[in-house]
Amino acid sequence: MATGELNPNHYPAQRAAKVVQHYLNTRYGSPYRLFGLHRVHSGNAEDVADSGRKYHLEITAQEIISNTTEKCSAEVLFPRVEQQGSAQVQASCEELLKVNITAQEEALYQQYKNSPNLVSSQYLPDSHGHIDPDMRPFWHLGIVASSFIMLNESTENTLYNMAQVANITQQATENDQLKFDSHILLHDMVSQEIIHWKLLFTWSPPEGVKVLKMEKLPHCHNCEKPPEIN
């Protein structure tokens, strides 16, 4: 891997910046707040003795739902392979957090906290790219939850996108969290494989998304092929 100044359009800088997106989602994501990578302006990489490789980035991050952007600085430290840890990220994009979503979150929470029917859906989006408007917040929750996987799994040699929420089912709970069991499809951009993960996570407005369990499912050549994502 090269050190020093990086081409912002090439894979090393793009991969590190994508990890920042996943970090922001795990920290601040919700049914009404999602983060994306809009642009990488500059980047450089350095070897850090006994720790790994640190990337210094200037990026524009995007809050997708409100379509607001902010230029911010970030650092991503990928540990050495033998250390087997996840990337460490520092980023501050405070402007993207200023859109007030409290009322929307609370309304969604109360609707499904008190409903006698537990919500369940599959194929978000479907093979035509369609999502029922009522299910869109749960698609967003699936994206946020999948960022926990991608943040944990990302290395200097990976590039992941969330392809689809194959299914998501609300679970009964006796505490104040909404609880969901989900099957997530991730697109490995390097191998072009679709990777299946099972996720158990909770959400509430004050606590945000908390992942309780993540499990990578075995690759199966004979399994039913998921719908193509347009």
CSV table of C-alpha atoms in Angstrom, one decimal:
chain,number,residue,atom,x,y,z
A,1,MET,CA,0.0,0.0,0.0
A,2,ALA,CA,1.3,3.5,-0.9
A,3,THR,CA,2.1,6.0,1.7
A,4,GLY,CA,2.0,9.8,1.4
A,5,GLU,CA,-0.5,11.7,-0.7
A,6,LEU,CA,-3.3,9.7,-2.3
A,7,ASN,CA,-5.4,10.2,-5.4
A,8,PRO,CA,-8.8,10.9,-3.9
A,9,ASN,CA,-10.5,9.0,-6.7
A,10,HIS,CA,-8.6,5.8,-6.4
A,11,TYR,CA,-9.4,2.8,-4.2
A,12,PRO,CA,-7.1,3.4,-1.1
A,13,ALA,CA,-8.7,6.8,-0.3
A,14,GLN,CA,-12.2,5.7,-1.4
A,15,ARG,CA,-12.1,2.6,0.8
A,16,ALA,CA,-10.9,4.5,3.9
A,17,ALA,CA,-13.6,7.1,3.3
A,18,LYS,CA,-16.3,4.5,3.0
A,19,VAL,CA,-15.4,3.3,6.5
A,20,VAL,CA,-16.1,6.8,7.7
A,21,GLN,CA,-19.7,6.5,6.3
A,22,HIS,CA,-20.2,3.3,8.2
A,23,TYR,CA,-18.9,4.9,11.4
A,24,LEU,CA,-21.2,7.9,11.1
A,25,ASN,CA,-24.2,5.5,10.6
A,26,THR,CA,-23.3,3.4,13.7
A,27,ARG,CA,-22.9,6.6,15.8
A,28,TYR,CA,-25.8,8.7,14.6
A,29,GLY,CA,-27.9,6.7,12.1
A,30,SER,CA,-31.7,6.3,12.6
A,31,PRO,CA,-34.9,5.6,10.6
A,32,TYR,CA,-34.7,9.3,9.6
A,33,ARG,CA,-30.9,9.9,9.4
A,34,LEU,CA,-28.6,8.1,7.0
A,35,PHE,CA,-25.1,9.0,6.0
A,36,GLY,CA,-23.3,8.6,2.7
A,37,LEU,CA,-20.0,9.5,1.1
A,38,HIS,CA,-20.5,12.4,-1.3
A,39,ARG,CA,-16.9,13.1,-2.3
A,40,VAL,CA,-13.3,12.5,-1.2
A,41,HIS,CA,-11.3,15.8,-1.6
A,42,SER,CA,-7.9,14.7,-0.4
A,43,GLY,CA,-6.1,11.9,1.5
A,44,ASN,CA,-2.8,10.7,2.7
A,45,ALA,CA,-1.6,7.5,4.4
A,46,GLU,CA,1.1,6.8,6.9
A,47,ASP,CA,2.5,3.7,8.5
A,48,VAL,CA,2.1,3.8,12.3
A,49,ALA,CA,4.6,1.7,14.1
A,50,ASP,CA,3.1,-1.3,15.9
A,51,SER,CA,-0.4,-0.1,15.1
A,52,GLY,CA,-1.2,-0.2,11.4
A,53,ARG,CA,-1.9,2.4,8.7
A,54,LYS,CA,-3.5,5.7,9.3
A,55,TYR,CA,-5.5,7.6,6.7
A,56,HIS,CA,-6.0,11.3,7.0
A,57,LEU,CA,-9.0,12.4,4.8
A,58,GLU,CA,-10.9,15.5,3.8
A,59,ILE,CA,-14.3,14.4,2.6
A,60,THR,CA,-17.8,15.7,2.0
A,61,ALA,CA,-20.3,13.6,3.9
A,62,GLN,CA,-24.0,13.6,3.0
A,63,GLU,CA,-27.1,13.1,5.2
A,64,ILE,CA,-29.1,11.3,2.5
A,65,ILE,CA,-32.7,11.9,3.7
A,66,SER,CA,-32.5,15.6,4.1
A,67,ASN,CA,-29.9,15.9,1.3
A,68,THR,CA,-27.5,18.0,3.3
A,69,THR,CA,-23.8,17.9,2.9
A,70,GLU,CA,-20.8,19.0,5.0
A,71,LYS,CA,-17.1,19.0,4.4
A,72,CYS,CA,-15.2,17.4,7.3
A,73,SER,CA,-12.0,15.8,8.3
A,74,ALA,CA,-11.6,12.2,9.3
A,75,GLU,CA,-8.9,9.7,10.4
A,76,VAL,CA,-9.1,6.0,9.8
A,77,LEU,CA,-6.6,3.6,11.4
A,78,PHE,CA,-6.6,0.1,10.0
A,79,PRO,CA,-4.9,-2.3,12.4
A,80,ARG,CA,-2.2,-4.7,11.2
A,81,VAL,CA,-3.5,-8.0,9.9
A,82,GLU,CA,-2.1,-10.0,12.8
A,83,GLN,CA,-3.9,-7.7,15.3
A,84,GLN,CA,-7.4,-8.7,13.9
A,85,GLY,CA,-9.2,-5.7,15.1
A,86,SER,CA,-11.7,-3.4,13.4
A,87,ALA,CA,-10.8,0.0,12.0
A,88,GLN,CA,-10.7,2.9,14.4
A,89,VAL,CA,-12.3,6.1,13.1
A,90,GLN,CA,-12.4,9.7,14.2
A,91,ALA,CA,-14.7,12.1,12.4
A,92,SER,CA,-16.7,15.2,13.2
A,93,CYS,CA,-19.5,16.2,10.9
A,94,GLU,CA,-21.7,18.2,13.4
A,95,GLU,CA,-23.6,20.2,10.8
A,96,LEU,CA,-25.2,17.0,9.5
A,97,LEU,CA,-26.8,16.4,12.9
A,98,LYS,CA,-28.6,19.7,13.1
A,99,VAL,CA,-31.8,18.6,11.2
A,100,ASN,CA,-34.3,17.9,14.0
A,101,ILE,CA,-35.8,14.4,13.6
A,102,THR,CA,-37.1,14.0,17.2
A,103,ALA,CA,-40.8,14.2,16.3
A,104,GLN,CA,-40.5,11.7,13.4
A,105,GLU,CA,-38.6,9.2,15.5
A,106,GLU,CA,-40.9,9.5,18.5
A,107,ALA,CA,-44.0,9.0,16.3
A,108,LEU,CA,-42.5,5.9,14.7
A,109,TYR,CA,-41.5,4.5,18.0
A,110,GLN,CA,-44.9,5.0,19.6
A,111,GLN,CA,-46.7,3.5,16.6
A,112,TYR,CA,-44.7,0.2,16.7
A,113,LYS,CA,-44.1,0.1,20.4
A,114,ASN,CA,-47.8,0.0,21.1
A,115,SER,CA,-49.1,-1.9,18.1
A,116,PRO,CA,-50.6,-5.4,18.7
A,117,ASN,CA,-49.2,-6.5,15.4
A,118,LEU,CA,-45.4,-7.0,15.0
A,119,VAL,CA,-44.1,-5.5,11.7
A,120,SER,CA,-42.6,-7.9,9.2
A,121,SER,CA,-41.4,-7.2,5.6
A,122,GLN,CA,-39.1,-8.7,3.0
A,123,TYR,CA,-37.2,-7.6,-0.1
A,124,LEU,CA,-36.5,-4.0,0.7
A,125,PRO,CA,-36.1,-2.8,-2.1
A,126,ASP,CA,-37.8,-5.4,-4.3
A,127,SER,CA,-36.5,-6.5,-7.7
A,128,HIS,CA,-38.0,-3.3,-9.3
A,129,GLY,CA,-36.4,-1.0,-6.7
A,130,HIS,CA,-39.7,-0.3,-5.0
A,131,ILE,CA,-40.2,0.1,-1.3
A,132,ASP,CA,-43.6,0.7,0.3
A,133,PRO,CA,-43.5,4.1,2.0
A,134,ASP,CA,-44.5,2.6,5.4
A,135,MET,CA,-41.5,0.2,5.2
A,136,ARG,CA,-38.9,2.8,4.2
A,137,PRO,CA,-38.0,3.6,7.9
A,138,PHE,CA,-37.3,-0.1,8.4
A,139,TRP,CA,-35.1,-0.2,5.2
A,140,HIS,CA,-33.2,2.7,6.7
A,141,LEU,CA,-32.8,0.8,10.0
A,142,GLY,CA,-31.5,-2.2,8.0
A,143,ILE,CA,-28.9,0.1,6.4
A,144,VAL,CA,-27.8,1.5,9.7
A,145,ALA,CA,-27.5,-2.0,11.3
A,146,SER,CA,-25.6,-3.2,8.3
A,147,SER,CA,-23.0,-0.5,8.8
A,148,PHE,CA,-22.1,-2.2,12.1
A,149,ILE,CA,-21.1,-5.3,10.0
A,150,MET,CA,-19.3,-3.3,7.4
A,151,LEU,CA,-17.4,-1.2,9.9
A,152,ASN,CA,-16.3,-4.4,11.7
A,153,GLU,CA,-15.4,-6.2,8.5
A,154,SER,CA,-13.7,-3.4,6.5
A,155,THR,CA,-10.0,-3.5,5.8
A,156,GLU,CA,-7.7,-1.7,3.4
A,157,ASN,CA,-8.6,-4.4,0.8
A,158,THR,CA,-12.4,-4.4,1.1
A,159,LEU,CA,-15.3,-2.3,-0.2
A,160,TYR,CA,-18.8,-3.1,0.9
A,161,ASN,CA,-22.3,-1.8,0.1
A,162,MET,CA,-25.6,-2.8,1.6
A,163,ALA,CA,-27.6,-4.4,-1.3
A,164,GLN,CA,-30.9,-5.3,0.3
A,165,VAL,CA,-32.9,-6.1,3.5
A,166,ALA,CA,-34.0,-9.6,2.5
A,167,ASN,CA,-36.3,-9.7,5.5
A,168,ILE,CA,-36.9,-7.8,8.8
A,169,THR,CA,-39.2,-9.0,11.6
A,170,GLN,CA,-40.0,-7.2,14.8
A,171,GLN,CA,-39.6,-9.3,17.9
A,172,ALA,CA,-41.5,-9.1,21.1
A,173,THR,CA,-39.7,-7.4,23.9
A,174,GLU,CA,-40.4,-6.4,27.5
A,175,ASN,CA,-38.1,-3.4,27.6
A,176,ASP,CA,-38.3,0.0,26.0
A,177,GLN,CA,-36.4,-1.0,22.8
A,178,LEU,CA,-37.9,-2.1,19.5
A,179,LYS,CA,-36.2,-5.3,18.6
A,180,PHE,CA,-35.7,-6.7,15.1
A,181,ASP,CA,-34.4,-9.9,13.5
A,182,SER,CA,-33.1,-9.3,10.0
A,183,HIS,CA,-31.4,-10.9,7.0
A,184,ILE,CA,-29.1,-8.5,5.2
A,185,LEU,CA,-27.5,-8.8,1.8
A,186,LEU,CA,-24.1,-7.1,1.4
A,187,HIS,CA,-22.4,-6.5,-1.9
A,188,ASP,CA,-18.7,-7.2,-1.8
A,189,MET,CA,-17.5,-4.9,-4.5
A,190,VAL,CA,-14.1,-6.6,-4.8
A,191,SER,CA,-15.3,-10.2,-5.4
A,192,GLN,CA,-18.7,-9.1,-6.7
A,193,GLU,CA,-20.3,-11.6,-4.3
A,194,ILE,CA,-23.5,-11.1,-2.4
A,195,ILE,CA,-22.8,-11.9,1.3
A,196,HIS,CA,-25.7,-13.0,3.6
A,197,TRP,CA,-25.7,-11.9,7.2
A,198,LYS,CA,-28.2,-12.4,10.1
A,199,LEU,CA,-28.6,-9.5,12.5
A,200,LEU,CA,-30.4,-9.0,15.7
A,201,PHE,CA,-30.6,-5.4,16.8
A,202,THR,CA,-32.7,-2.9,18.8
A,203,TRP,CA,-33.7,0.7,18.3
A,204,SER,CA,-35.3,3.5,20.3
A,205,PRO,CA,-35.0,7.3,19.9
A,206,PRO,CA,-32.8,7.8,23.0
A,207,GLU,CA,-30.6,4.8,22.6
A,208,GLY,CA,-30.3,4.6,18.8
A,209,VAL,CA,-29.4,1.3,17.0
A,210,LYS,CA,-27.7,-1.4,19.1
A,211,VAL,CA,-26.6,-4.6,17.5
A,212,LEU,CA,-27.0,-7.6,19.8
A,213,LYS,CA,-25.8,-10.3,17.4
A,214,MET,CA,-24.3,-10.6,13.9
A,215,GLU,CA,-23.7,-13.8,12.1
A,216,LYS,CA,-22.3,-14.4,8.6
A,217,LEU,CA,-24.2,-17.1,6.8
A,218,PRO,CA,-22.4,-19.8,4.9
A,219,HIS,CA,-22.0,-19.4,1.2
A,220,CYS,CA,-24.5,-21.6,-0.6
A,221,HIS,CA,-24.3,-22.2,-4.4
A,222,ASN,CA,-27.7,-24.0,-4.4
A,223,CYS,CA,-29.6,-21.4,-2.4
A,224,GLU,CA,-32.4,-19.4,-4.0
A,225,LYS,CA,-30.8,-16.4,-5.8
A,226,PRO,CA,-31.9,-13.1,-4.3
A,227,PRO,CA,-33.7,-10.6,-6.5
A,228,GLU,CA,-31.4,-8.4,-8.6
A,229,ILE,CA,-31.0,-4.9,-7.2
A,230,ASN,CA,-31.5,-2.3,-9.9
